[in-house]
PDB file of C-alpha atoms and ligand atoms in Angstrom:
ATOM      1  CA  MET A 187      99.858  82.974 128.132  1.00 78.00           C
ATOM      2  CA  ASN A 188      97.258  84.876 126.140  1.00 90.00           C
ATOM      3  CA  ARG A 189      95.232  83.068 123.513  1.00 93.00           C
ATOM      4  CA  PRO A 190      97.243  83.320 120.278  1.00 97.00           C
ATOM      5  CA  LEU A 191      96.187  85.694 117.544  1.00 98.00           C
ATOM      6  CA  VAL A 192      97.374  85.317 113.953  1.00 98.00           C
ATOM      7  CA  ILE A 193      96.512  88.111 111.515  1.00 98.00           C
ATOM      8  CA  GLY A 194      97.049  87.977 107.761  1.00 98.00           C
ATOM      9  CA  ASN A 195      97.624  91.420 106.254  1.00 98.00           C
ATOM     10  CA  TRP A 196      96.994  91.096 102.528  1.00 98.00           C
ATOM     11  CA  LYS A 197      98.164  94.682 101.889  1.00 98.00           C
ATOM     12  CA  MET A 198      97.405  95.911  98.336  1.00 98.00           C
ATOM     13  CA  ASN A 199      97.215  92.393  96.901  1.00 98.00           C
ATOM     14  CA  LEU A 200      94.345  90.255  95.562  1.00 98.00           C
ATOM     15  CA  ASP A 201      91.326  91.669  93.744  1.00 98.00           C
ATOM     16  CA  TYR A 202      87.914  90.571  95.021  1.00 98.00           C
ATOM     17  CA  VAL A 203      87.825  87.435  92.873  1.00 98.00           C
ATOM     18  CA  GLU A 204      91.252  86.345  94.126  1.00 98.00           C
ATOM     19  CA  ALA A 205      90.276  87.277  97.671  1.00 98.00           C
ATOM     20  CA  VAL A 206      87.155  85.084  97.505  1.00 98.00           C
ATOM     21  CA  HIS A 207      89.258  82.239  96.195  1.00 98.00           C
ATOM     22  CA  LEU A 208      91.762  82.544  99.051  1.00 98.00           C
ATOM     23  CA  ILE A 209      89.172  82.767 101.824  1.00 98.00           C
ATOM     24  CA  GLN A 210      87.351  79.759 100.368  1.00 98.00           C
ATOM     25  CA  GLN A 211      90.583  77.760 100.381  1.00 98.00           C
ATOM     26  CA  ILE A 212      91.268  78.813 103.972  1.00 98.00           C
ATOM     27  CA  GLY A 213      87.701  77.808 104.880  1.00 98.00           C
ATOM     28  CA  VAL A 214      88.047  74.328 103.398  1.00 98.00           C
ATOM     29  CA  VAL A 215      91.281  73.632 105.282  1.00 97.00           C
ATOM     30  CA  LEU A 216      89.874  74.971 108.561  1.00 97.00           C
ATOM     31  CA  LYS A 217      86.762  72.777 108.231  1.00 96.00           C
ATOM     32  CA  ASN A 218      88.934  69.684 108.026  1.00 95.00           C
ATOM     33  CA  LYS A 219      91.459  70.826 110.598  1.00 95.00           C
ATOM     34  CA  PRO A 220      90.138  73.520 112.938  1.00 96.00           C
ATOM     35  CA  LEU A 221      92.613  75.496 114.999  1.00 96.00           C
ATOM     36  CA  GLU A 222      91.278  75.026 118.476  1.00 94.00           C
ATOM     37  CA  HIS A 223      93.206  77.708 120.333  1.00 96.00           C
ATOM     38  CA  VAL A 224      94.073  80.356 117.792  1.00 97.00           C
ATOM     39  CA  GLU A 225      92.086  83.411 116.848  1.00 98.00           C
ATOM     40  CA  LEU A 226      92.552  83.962 113.101  1.00 98.00           C
ATOM     41  CA  VAL A 227      91.985  87.249 111.293  1.00 98.00           C
ATOM     42  CA  VAL A 228      92.381  88.205 107.630  1.00 98.00           C
ATOM     43  CA  VAL A 229      92.843  91.808 106.604  1.00 99.00           C
ATOM     44  CA  PRO A 230      91.933  92.307 102.937  1.00 98.00           C
ATOM     45  CA  PRO A 231      91.975  95.544 100.939  1.00 98.00           C
ATOM     46  CA  PHE A 232      88.827  97.645 101.545  1.00 98.00           C
ATOM     47  CA  VAL A 233      87.211  96.717  98.236  1.00 98.00           C
ATOM     48  CA  ASP A 234      87.451  92.995  99.026  1.00 98.00           C
ATOM     49  CA  ILE A 235      85.979  93.122 102.516  1.00 98.00           C
ATOM     50  CA  ARG A 236      82.319  92.662 101.577  1.00 98.00           C
ATOM     51  CA  SER A 237      83.080  89.652  99.397  1.00 98.00           C
ATOM     52  CA  VAL A 238      85.289  88.087 102.051  1.00 98.00           C
ATOM     53  CA  THR A 239      82.772  88.543 104.880  1.00 98.00           C
ATOM     54  CA  SER A 240      80.048  87.042 102.651  1.00 98.00           C
ATOM     55  CA  VAL A 241      82.100  83.862 102.272  1.00 98.00           C
ATOM     56  CA  VAL A 242      83.010  83.826 105.967  1.00 98.00           C
ATOM     57  CA  ASP A 243      79.329  84.126 106.924  1.00 97.00           C
ATOM     58  CA  SER A 244      77.819  81.759 104.381  1.00 97.00           C
ATOM     59  CA  GLU A 245      80.460  79.073 104.778  1.00 96.00           C
ATOM     60  CA  ARG A 246      80.904  79.620 108.517  1.00 97.00           C
ATOM     61  CA  VAL A 247      84.658  80.026 108.310  1.00 97.00           C
ATOM     62  CA  ALA A 248      86.195  80.327 111.790  1.00 97.00           C
ATOM     63  CA  ILE A 249      87.930  83.586 111.038  1.00 98.00           C
ATOM     64  CA  GLU A 250      87.340  87.288 111.639  1.00 98.00           C
ATOM     65  CA  VAL A 251      87.871  90.089 109.171  1.00 98.00           C
ATOM     66  CA  GLY A 252      89.891  93.245 109.715  1.00 98.00           C
ATOM     67  CA  ALA A 253      90.813  96.410 107.833  1.00 98.00           C
ATOM     68  CA  GLN A 254      94.276  97.732 107.051  1.00 98.00           C
ATOM     69  CA  HIS A 255      93.497 101.300 107.998  1.00 98.00           C
ATOM     70  CA  ALA A 256      90.634 103.646 108.840  1.00 98.00           C
ATOM     71  CA  ASN A 257      90.354 107.383 108.673  1.00 98.00           C
ATOM     72  CA  VAL A 258      90.934 109.294 111.877  1.00 98.00           C
ATOM     73  CA  HIS A 259      87.676 111.223 111.411  1.00 98.00           C
ATOM     74  CA  GLU A 260      84.224 109.792 111.933  1.00 96.00           C
ATOM     75  CA  ALA A 261      82.711 111.090 108.673  1.00 97.00           C
ATOM     76  CA  GLY A 262      82.801 113.999 106.263  1.00 97.00           C
ATOM     77  CA  ALA A 263      84.736 115.503 103.396  1.00 98.00           C
ATOM     78  CA  HIS A 264      87.709 113.132 103.221  1.00 98.00           C
ATOM     79  CA  THR A 265      87.853 112.015  99.615  1.00 98.00           C
ATOM     80  CA  GLY A 266      89.241 108.552  99.160  1.00 97.00           C
ATOM     81  CA  GLU A 267      88.989 107.579 102.808  1.00 98.00           C
ATOM     82  CA  VAL A 268      86.944 104.989 104.727  1.00 98.00           C
ATOM     83  CA  SER A 269      85.424 105.475 108.173  1.00 98.00           C
ATOM     84  CA  VAL A 270      85.345 103.107 111.124  1.00 98.00           C
ATOM     85  CA  SER A 271      81.536 103.021 111.157  1.00 98.00           C
ATOM     86  CA  MET A 272      81.510 101.946 107.488  1.00 98.00           C
ATOM     87  CA  LEU A 273      83.831  99.095 108.445  1.00 98.00           C
ATOM     88  CA  GLU A 274      81.710  98.176 111.410  1.00 98.00           C
ATOM     89  CA  ARG A 275      78.658  97.870 109.133  1.00 97.00           C
ATOM     90  CA  LEU A 276      80.653  95.322 107.119  1.00 97.00           C
ATOM     91  CA  ASN A 277      81.192  93.267 110.269  1.00 97.00           C
ATOM     92  CA  VAL A 278      84.850  94.195 110.467  1.00 98.00           C
ATOM     93  CA  LYS A 279      86.147  93.492 113.977  1.00 98.00           C
ATOM     94  CA  TRP A 280      89.778  94.610 113.746  1.00 98.00           C
ATOM     95  CA  VAL A 281      91.655  97.602 112.355  1.00 98.00           C
ATOM     96  CA  LEU A 282      95.413  97.918 111.912  1.00 98.00           C
ATOM     97  CA  VAL A 283      96.520 101.300 113.227  1.00 98.00           C
ATOM     98  CA  GLY A 284      99.814 102.931 112.307  1.00 98.00           C
ATOM     99  CA  HIS A 285     101.294 100.206 110.134  1.00 98.00           C
ATOM    100  CA  SER A 286     104.825 101.329 109.230  1.00 97.00           C
ATOM    101  CA  GLU A 287     103.841 101.608 105.556  1.00 97.00           C
ATOM    102  CA  ARG A 288     101.093 104.090 106.527  1.00 98.00           C
ATOM    103  CA  ARG A 289     103.493 105.958 108.780  1.00 97.00           C
ATOM    104  CA  ALA A 290     106.279 106.151 106.191  1.00 96.00           C
ATOM    105  CA  MET A 291     104.340 106.627 102.949  1.00 97.00           C
ATOM    106  CA  TYR A 292     101.079 108.277 103.987  1.00 96.00           C
ATOM    107  CA  ALA A 293     102.218 110.768 106.600  1.00 94.00           C
ATOM    108  CA  MET A 294     100.679 109.030 109.560  1.00 97.00           C
ATOM    109  CA  THR A 295     102.240 110.831 112.500  1.00 98.00           C
ATOM    110  CA  ASP A 296     102.237 109.569 116.090  1.00 98.00           C
ATOM    111  CA  GLU A 297      99.463 112.037 116.786  1.00 98.00           C
ATOM    112  CA  ILE A 298      97.236 110.767 113.990  1.00 98.00           C
ATOM    113  CA  VAL A 299      97.982 107.210 115.081  1.00 98.00           C
ATOM    114  CA  ALA A 300      96.814 108.056 118.613  1.00 98.00           C
ATOM    115  CA  GLN A 301      93.640 109.719 117.375  1.00 98.00           C
ATOM    116  CA  THR A 302      92.863 106.946 114.910  1.00 98.00           C
ATOM    117  CA  LEU A 303      93.265 104.356 117.638  1.00 98.00           C
ATOM    118  CA  ARG A 304      90.689 106.218 119.702  1.00 98.00           C
ATOM    119  CA  THR A 305      88.311 106.503 116.739  1.00 98.00           C
ATOM    120  CA  VAL A 306      88.564 102.737 116.265  1.00 98.00           C
ATOM    121  CA  VAL A 307      88.045 101.628 119.857  1.00 98.00           C
ATOM    122  CA  ARG A 308      85.277 104.142 120.555  1.00 97.00           C
ATOM    123  CA  GLN A 309      83.312 102.327 117.863  1.00 97.00           C
ATOM    124  CA  GLY A 310      83.964  99.052 119.692  1.00 97.00           C
ATOM    125  CA  LEU A 311      86.415  97.628 117.159  1.00 98.00           C
ATOM    126  CA  ALA A 312      89.744  96.109 118.154  1.00 98.00           C
ATOM    127  CA  ALA A 313      92.844  98.140 117.282  1.00 98.00           C
ATOM    128  CA  VAL A 314      96.152  96.533 116.345  1.00 98.00           C
ATOM    129  CA  LEU A 315      98.706  99.215 117.108  1.00 98.00           C
ATOM    130  CA  CYS A 316     101.820  98.693 114.984  1.00 98.00           C
ATOM    131  CA  VAL A 317     105.165  99.884 116.323  1.00 98.00           C
ATOM    132  CA  GLY A 318     108.768  99.249 115.312  1.00 98.00           C
ATOM    133  CA  GLU A 319     112.061 100.897 114.496  1.00 98.00           C
ATOM    134  CA  GLU A 320     114.003 101.399 111.285  1.00 96.00           C
ATOM    135  CA  LEU A 321     117.350  99.739 110.733  1.00 95.00           C
ATOM    136  CA  SER A 322     119.425 102.842 111.506  1.00 96.00           C
ATOM    137  CA  ILE A 323     117.770 103.052 114.928  1.00 97.00           C
ATOM    138  CA  ARG A 324     118.399  99.365 115.654  1.00 96.00           C
ATOM    139  CA  GLU A 325     122.043  99.759 114.608  1.00 95.00           C
ATOM    140  CA  THR A 326     122.561 102.527 117.144  1.00 97.00           C
ATOM    141  CA  GLU A 327     120.717 100.607 119.885  1.00 97.00           C
ATOM    142  CA  GLY A 328     117.894 103.118 119.979  1.00 98.00           C
ATOM    143  CA  HIS A 329     115.108 100.592 119.395  1.00 98.00           C
ATOM    144  CA  ASN A 330     113.754 100.306 122.940  1.00 98.00           C
ATOM    145  CA  ASP A 331     113.504 104.068 123.390  1.00 98.00           C
ATOM    146  CA  PHE A 332     111.958 104.497 119.968  1.00 98.00           C
ATOM    147  CA  VAL A 333     109.251 101.919 120.625  1.00 98.00           C
ATOM    148  CA  THR A 334     108.625 103.345 124.100  1.00 98.00           C
ATOM    149  CA  THR A 335     107.970 106.738 122.518  1.00 98.00           C
ATOM    150  CA  GLN A 336     105.587 105.238 119.952  1.00 98.00           C
ATOM    151  CA  LEU A 337     103.683 103.358 122.657  1.00 98.00           C
ATOM    152  CA  HIS A 338     103.400 106.387 124.916  1.00 98.00           C
ATOM    153  CA  ALA A 339     102.274 108.597 122.055  1.00 98.00           C
ATOM    154  CA  ALA A 340      99.514 106.178 121.100  1.00 98.00           C
ATOM    155  CA  LEU A 341      98.339 104.824 124.430  1.00 98.00           C
ATOM    156  CA  GLU A 342      98.930 107.391 127.149  1.00 97.00           C
ATOM    157  CA  GLY A 343      95.690 108.499 128.736  1.00 96.00           C
ATOM    158  CA  LEU A 344      93.582 105.935 126.882  1.00 97.00           C
ATOM    159  CA  ASP A 345      90.304 105.522 128.718  1.00 96.00           C
ATOM    160  CA  GLU A 346      90.160 102.376 130.815  1.00 95.00           C
ATOM    161  CA  ARG A 347      87.079 101.161 128.945  1.00 96.00           C
ATOM    162  CA  TRP A 348      88.960 100.846 125.684  1.00 97.00           C
ATOM    163  CA  ARG A 349      92.120  99.157 126.905  1.00 97.00           C
ATOM    164  CA  PRO A 350      90.881  95.569 126.382  1.00 97.00           C
ATOM    165  CA  LEU A 351      90.470  96.416 122.685  1.00 98.00           C
ATOM    166  CA  VAL A 352      94.175  97.086 122.136  1.00 98.00           C
ATOM    167  CA  THR A 353      96.705  94.630 120.669  1.00 98.00           C
ATOM    168  CA  ILE A 354     100.294  95.674 120.038  1.00 98.00           C
ATOM    169  CA  ALA A 355     102.242  94.434 117.018  1.00 98.00           C
ATOM    170  CA  TYR A 356     106.013  94.822 117.047  1.00 98.00           C
ATOM    171  CA  GLU A 357     107.125  95.114 113.440  1.00 98.00           C
ATOM    172  CA  PRO A 358     110.720  96.215 112.948  1.00 97.00           C
ATOM    173  CA  VAL A 359     110.657  98.121 109.664  1.00 96.00           C
ATOM    174  CA  TRP A 360     113.843  96.416 108.468  1.00 96.00           C
ATOM    175  CA  ALA A 361     112.165  92.997 108.752  1.00 96.00           C
ATOM    176  CA  ILE A 362     108.984  93.808 106.826  1.00 95.00           C
ATOM    177  CA  GLY A 363     108.865  92.214 103.410  1.00 92.00           C
ATOM    178  CA  THR A 364     112.642  91.827 103.367  1.00 92.00           C
ATOM    179  CA  GLY A 365     113.056  88.187 104.351  1.00 87.00           C
ATOM    180  CA  LEU A 366     115.242  89.499 107.196  1.00 89.00           C
ATOM    181  CA  THR A 367     113.412  88.186 110.240  1.00 91.00           C
ATOM    182  CA  ALA A 368     114.395  89.501 113.656  1.00 93.00           C
ATOM    183  CA  THR A 369     116.160  86.834 115.719  1.00 96.00           C
ATOM    184  CA  THR A 370     114.136  85.067 118.383  1.00 97.00           C
ATOM    185  CA  GLU A 371     116.324  86.807 120.966  1.00 97.00           C
ATOM    186  CA  GLN A 372     115.606  90.255 119.508  1.00 97.00           C
ATOM    187  CA  VAL A 373     111.905  89.410 119.467  1.00 98.00           C
ATOM    188  CA  ARG A 374     111.925  88.144 123.054  1.00 98.00           C
ATOM    189  CA  GLU A 375     113.770  91.199 124.350  1.00 98.00           C
ATOM    190  CA  MET A 376     111.432  93.582 122.579  1.00 98.00           C
ATOM    191  CA  THR A 377     108.340  91.636 123.618  1.00 97.00           C
ATOM    192  CA  GLU A 378     109.427  91.870 127.242  1.00 97.00           C
ATOM    193  CA  HIS A 379     110.183  95.559 126.827  1.00 98.00           C
ATOM    194  CA  ILE A 380     106.763  96.201 125.282  1.00 98.00           C
ATOM    195  CA  ARG A 381     105.020  94.261 128.062  1.00 97.00           C
ATOM    196  CA  THR A 382     106.813  96.419 130.660  1.00 98.00           C
ATOM    197  CA  VAL A 383     105.883  99.668 128.927  1.00 98.00           C
ATOM    198  CA  ALA A 384     102.307  98.447 128.364  1.00 98.00           C
ATOM    199  CA  ALA A 385     102.005  97.576 132.063  1.00 97.00           C
ATOM    200  CA  SER A 386     103.217 101.054 133.008  1.00 97.00           C
ATOM    201  CA  LEU A 387     100.407 102.417 130.848  1.00 97.00           C
ATOM    202  CA  SER A 388      97.907 100.053 132.538  1.00 96.00           C
ATOM    203  CA  LEU A 389      97.705  97.867 129.439  1.00 96.00           C
ATOM    204  CA  GLY A 390      99.433  94.878 130.965  1.00 90.00           C
ATOM    205  CA  GLU A 391      96.968  92.393 129.483  1.00 91.00           C
ATOM    206  CA  ALA A 392      97.409  93.532 125.873  1.00 96.00           C
ATOM    207  CA  ARG A 393      98.526  90.854 123.453  1.00 97.00           C
ATOM    208  CA  VAL A 394     101.905  91.429 121.816  1.00 98.00           C
ATOM    209  CA  LEU A 395     102.405  90.157 118.278  1.00 98.00           C
ATOM    210  CA  TYR A 396     105.470  90.031 116.075  1.00 98.00           C
ATOM    211  CA  GLY A 397     105.472  90.891 112.368  1.00 98.00           C
ATOM    212  CA  GLY A 398     108.249  90.993 109.778  1.00 97.00           C
ATOM    213  CA  SER A 399     108.963  88.141 107.359  1.00 96.00           C
ATOM    214  CA  VAL A 400     107.138  85.541 109.450  1.00 97.00           C
ATOM    215  CA  ASN A 401     106.765  82.326 107.485  1.00 96.00           C
ATOM    216  CA  ALA A 402     105.838  78.680 107.886  1.00 96.00           C
ATOM    217  CA  GLU A 403     109.437  77.775 108.746  1.00 96.00           C
ATOM    218  CA  ASN A 404     110.242  80.361 111.420  1.00 96.00           C
ATOM    219  CA  ALA A 405     106.863  80.686 113.179  1.00 97.00           C
ATOM    220  CA  THR A 406     107.375  77.997 115.802  1.00 96.00           C
ATOM    221  CA  ALA A 407     110.730  79.366 117.007  1.00 96.00           C
ATOM    222  CA  LEU A 408     109.482  82.970 116.976  1.00 96.00           C
ATOM    223  CA  MET A 409     106.449  81.994 119.003  1.00 95.00           C
ATOM    224  CA  SER A 410     108.073  79.753 121.585  1.00 94.00           C
ATOM    225  CA  GLU A 411     111.426  81.498 121.984  1.00 96.00           C
ATOM    226  CA  GLY A 412     110.238  85.000 121.128  1.00 95.00           C
ATOM    227  CA  ARG A 413     107.350  84.640 123.636  1.00 95.00           C
ATOM    228  CA  VAL A 414     104.879  86.518 121.500  1.00 97.00           C
ATOM    229  CA  ASP A 415     101.119  86.050 121.571  1.00 97.00           C
ATOM    230  CA  GLY A 416     100.940  85.632 117.808  1.00 98.00           C
ATOM    231  CA  PHE A 417     101.818  87.201 114.491  1.00 98.00           C
ATOM    232  CA  LEU A 418     100.990  89.868 111.971  1.00 98.00           C
ATOM    233  CA  VAL A 419     101.816  88.163 108.687  1.00 98.00           C
ATOM    234  CA  GLY A 420     102.191  89.879 105.315  1.00 98.00           C
ATOM    235  CA  GLY A 421     103.580  87.940 102.355  1.00 97.00           C
ATOM    236  CA  ALA A 422     103.033  84.484 103.839  1.00 98.00           C
ATOM    237  CA  SER A 423      99.331  85.222 104.416  1.00 98.00           C
ATOM    238  CA  LEU A 424      98.655  85.328 100.670  1.00 98.00           C
ATOM    239  CA  LYS A 425      98.662  81.532 100.411  1.00 98.00           C
ATOM    240  CA  ALA A 426      96.259  79.403 102.441  1.00 98.00           C
ATOM    241  CA  GLU A 427      98.887  76.788 103.136  1.00 97.00           C
ATOM    242  CA  SER A 428     101.584  79.033 104.580  1.00 98.00           C
ATOM    243  CA  PHE A 429      99.095  81.172 106.519  1.00 98.00           C
ATOM    244  CA  LEU A 430      97.478  78.144 108.116  1.00 98.00           C
ATOM    245  CA  THR A 431     100.819  76.479 108.835  1.00 98.00           C
ATOM    246  CA  ILE A 432     101.695  79.606 110.827  1.00 98.00           C
ATOM    247  CA  GLY A 433      98.307  79.358 112.562  1.00 98.00           C
ATOM    248  CA  GLN A 434      98.971  75.704 113.347  1.00 97.00           C
ATOM    249  CA  ALA A 435     102.406  76.549 114.792  1.00 97.00           C
ATOM    250  CA  ALA A 436     100.805  79.124 117.111  1.00 97.00           C
ATOM    251  CA  ASN A 437      98.128  76.606 118.052  1.00 96.00           C
ATOM    252  CA  ASP A 438     100.646  73.890 118.898  1.00 95.00           C
ATOM    253  CA  CYS A 439     102.878  76.244 120.887  1.00 94.00           C
ATOM    254  CA  TYR A 440      99.899  77.253 122.995  1.00 92.00           C
ATOM    255  CA  ASP A 441      98.934  73.638 123.402  1.00 87.00           C
ATOM    256  CA  GLY A 442     102.432  72.812 124.623  1.00 85.00           C
ATOM    257  CA  LYS A 443     103.016  70.482 121.682  1.00 74.00           C
ATOM    258  CA  ARG A 444     106.000  72.507 120.412  1.00 71.00           C
TER     259      ARG A 444
HETATM  260  P1  PGA B 533     105.762  90.629 105.839  1.00 93.08           P
HETATM  261  O1  PGA B 533     104.830  91.850 106.302  1.00 93.08           O
HETATM  262  O2  PGA B 533     105.290  89.411 106.618  1.00 93.08           O
HETATM  263  O3  PGA B 533     105.548  90.500 104.382  1.00 93.08           O
HETATM  264  O4  PGA B 533     107.150  90.981 106.228  1.00 93.08           O
HETATM  265  C1  PGA B 533     104.410  92.020 107.627  1.00 93.08           C
HETATM  266  C2  PGA B 533     103.562  93.261 107.763  1.00 93.08           C
HETATM  267  O5  PGA B 533     103.887  94.294 107.181  1.00 93.08           O
HETATM  268  O6  PGA B 533     102.527  93.244 108.468  1.00 93.08           O
END
């Protein structure tokens, strides 16, 4: 089993004052009750990153900071965008690539996803490649093929050097922010499918996460029965208590306590 990874995607929530408050709360809880086995990451909006990393550094919070997106280009005339090297200067270690909200609302095609992933890993940052089908595809049993296509489009031909920097997050679109979590069986089947496809692309070691309405109540079952290596958490990452309860569940599953 890979070491668990639990990522909190704050999306477009929390201004920098609220973000500082949340990371401080997380820090206090982690000081009293460290999560021995789990790698924790928070992914704030761009404008909060500097404030969050300042707290993480000064208060030595055992957490890394990620970004929700980065521009596919390295620099230049791209008004409103943020580059990977800018993120790296802020000590960002992770970047989400191809989140379904970016794909659906901001025209992120498979091709741009593939190029962005390369821009991220070339800079030495870890990429969390998000894949997952819409409900209509699941209803017609097309989910495995759909995810295979997304994985191939993003990962085929990726230089060997960069492969250890890739994590895959399975996020069925119909489960994101809807309260409709995939069943543990659906998660296990897809996790196994993704591991097979990843192995065929020589990425057999990549961690596979699940995301989509993960919360403090369902995390243990999703982790142990769904056989994932961790979670990409949206809504439930906006409160220290629920985020860290999910982290604790991942920790205990790894430890064999659950
Ligand atoms: P959710 O979001 O946990 O609020 O469903 C997950 C995600 O989009 O990463």
